[in-house]
Amino acid sequence: MKAAYRLIVSMSLLLLTACSQNQPVKESQLALMKTTNPTPLSTERKNNSDRVEDIKRDVSSLPELYDVAVIKGEKDTLVVYKVKHMKRFKMKTIEKNLNKKLEENHPKENFTVSSDYKIFLEAVRLNERMKSGRLSHSKAEKRLEEIVKMTEDMK
């Protein structure tokens, strides 16, 4: 009886582990647990990748931050970041310094800055969809505007 029970349990465990073998894990599913470091993205039709990468480089240079996502749209530029755990006590000053640095280095841009995890996840998902080609430029721009509106509603 015990041998049959052990055989059934071991076969079910073997079956369960075999079923989950070659499934890719999306970056957005792991975004809260590890550093994803998504590439900067522009929803505009003209390619401004140099400017977007400069923005990401400026934001990433702050020592309090460990993960940054930048998405540039036609009107707004969304900058979302994660703050190191022990630096979270200074969130207001970090955001103030970040806004000041961005306005000094890129005065013509209109920035929306957020440290919210939900906004970060939405930005990573938008980035994944744009890279995979499942989202057109116009739909990506519309989704970016929704994320920016969500950010403004949270403040």
Coordinates of C-alpha atoms in Angstrom, one line a residue, residues 5-139:
Y5 CA 1.2 5.6 -2.6
R6 CA 4.8 6.6 -3.1
L7 CA 4.7 5.6 -6.7
I8 CA 1.6 7.8 -7.3
V9 CA 3.1 10.8 -5.5
S10 CA 6.4 10.5 -7.3
M11 CA 4.7 10.1 -10.7
S12 CA 2.5 13.2 -10.1
L13 CA 5.5 15.3 -9.0
L14 CA 7.4 14.1 -12.1
L15 CA 4.4 15.0 -14.3
L16 CA 4.1 18.5 -12.7
T17 CA 7.7 19.3 -13.2
A18 CA 7.7 18.2 -16.8
C19 CA 4.7 20.4 -17.7
S20 CA 6.5 23.6 -16.6
Q21 CA 9.8 23.0 -18.4
N22 CA 10.0 25.2 -21.5
Q23 CA 7.7 28.1 -20.7
P24 CA 9.4 31.5 -21.0
V25 CA 9.0 33.9 -18.1
K26 CA 8.0 37.4 -19.2
E27 CA 10.1 40.3 -17.9
S28 CA 7.0 42.0 -16.5
Q29 CA 6.3 39.0 -14.2
L30 CA 9.7 39.4 -12.5
A31 CA 9.8 43.2 -12.5
L32 CA 9.1 43.5 -8.8
M33 CA 11.5 40.8 -7.7
K34 CA 14.6 41.7 -9.7
T35 CA 16.2 44.4 -11.7
T36 CA 14.8 44.3 -15.2
N37 CA 16.6 47.3 -16.6
P38 CA 14.2 47.8 -19.6
T39 CA 15.6 49.5 -22.7
P40 CA 14.4 53.1 -23.3
L41 CA 11.5 53.3 -25.7
S42 CA 9.9 55.9 -27.9
T43 CA 6.3 55.7 -29.2
E44 CA 7.0 58.4 -31.7
R45 CA 7.3 57.5 -35.4
K46 CA 10.6 59.4 -35.7
N47 CA 13.5 57.8 -33.9
N48 CA 14.7 59.7 -30.9
S49 CA 16.6 56.9 -29.3
D50 CA 19.7 59.0 -28.5
R51 CA 17.7 61.5 -26.5
V52 CA 15.7 58.8 -24.7
E53 CA 18.9 56.9 -23.8
D54 CA 20.4 60.2 -22.5
I55 CA 17.4 60.6 -20.2
K56 CA 17.8 57.1 -18.9
R57 CA 21.5 57.6 -18.4
D58 CA 20.9 60.8 -16.4
V59 CA 18.3 59.1 -14.2
S60 CA 20.3 55.9 -13.7
S61 CA 23.3 58.0 -12.5
L62 CA 21.5 58.8 -9.2
P63 CA 22.9 56.4 -6.6
E64 CA 19.5 55.9 -4.8
L65 CA 17.9 54.3 -7.8
Y66 CA 18.4 50.7 -9.1
D67 CA 16.0 50.2 -12.0
V68 CA 14.7 52.8 -14.5
A69 CA 12.2 52.7 -17.3
V70 CA 11.9 55.6 -19.8
I71 CA 9.1 55.8 -22.4
K72 CA 9.0 58.9 -24.6
G73 CA 5.7 59.8 -26.3
E74 CA 4.7 62.7 -28.6
K75 CA 3.7 64.9 -25.7
D76 CA 5.1 63.4 -22.5
T77 CA 8.1 61.4 -21.4
L78 CA 7.4 58.9 -18.7
V79 CA 10.2 58.2 -16.3
V80 CA 9.6 55.4 -13.8
Y81 CA 12.1 54.1 -11.3
K82 CA 12.7 51.9 -8.3
V83 CA 14.4 53.2 -5.2
K84 CA 16.8 51.2 -3.1
H85 CA 15.2 49.8 0.0
M86 CA 16.9 51.9 2.7
K87 CA 16.7 55.0 0.6
R88 CA 12.8 54.9 0.5
F89 CA 12.7 57.2 3.6
K90 CA 13.9 60.1 1.4
M91 CA 11.4 59.6 -1.5
K92 CA 10.3 63.2 -1.7
T93 CA 13.8 64.6 -1.9
I94 CA 14.8 61.9 -4.4
E95 CA 11.9 62.8 -6.7
K96 CA 12.6 66.6 -6.2
N97 CA 16.3 66.1 -7.1
L98 CA 15.3 63.9 -10.1
N99 CA 12.9 66.5 -11.4
K100 CA 15.5 69.2 -11.0
K101 CA 18.1 67.2 -12.8
L102 CA 15.8 66.4 -15.7
E103 CA 14.6 69.9 -16.1
E104 CA 18.2 71.2 -16.2
N105 CA 19.4 68.7 -18.7
H106 CA 16.3 68.5 -20.9
P107 CA 14.4 71.7 -20.6
K108 CA 12.2 71.2 -23.7
E109 CA 10.7 67.9 -22.5
N110 CA 7.5 67.4 -20.5
F111 CA 8.3 64.8 -17.8
T112 CA 6.0 62.6 -15.8
V113 CA 8.0 61.0 -13.0
S114 CA 6.9 58.2 -10.7
S115 CA 8.3 55.7 -8.3
D116 CA 5.1 53.6 -8.0
Y117 CA 5.5 49.9 -8.7
K118 CA 2.2 49.6 -10.5
I119 CA 3.2 52.3 -13.0
F120 CA 6.6 50.6 -13.3
L121 CA 4.9 47.3 -14.2
E122 CA 2.7 49.0 -16.8
A123 CA 5.7 50.6 -18.4
V124 CA 7.6 47.3 -18.6
R125 CA 4.5 45.7 -20.1
L126 CA 4.2 48.5 -22.7
N127 CA 7.9 48.1 -23.5
E128 CA 7.4 44.3 -24.0
R129 CA 4.4 44.8 -26.3
M130 CA 6.2 47.4 -28.4
K131 CA 9.2 45.2 -28.8
S132 CA 7.2 42.1 -29.8
G133 CA 5.3 44.1 -32.4
R134 CA 1.9 43.5 -30.9
L135 CA 1.2 47.2 -30.4
S136 CA 1.2 49.9 -33.1
H137 CA 2.6 53.3 -32.5
S138 CA -0.8 54.9 -32.2
K139 CA -2.0 52.3 -29.7

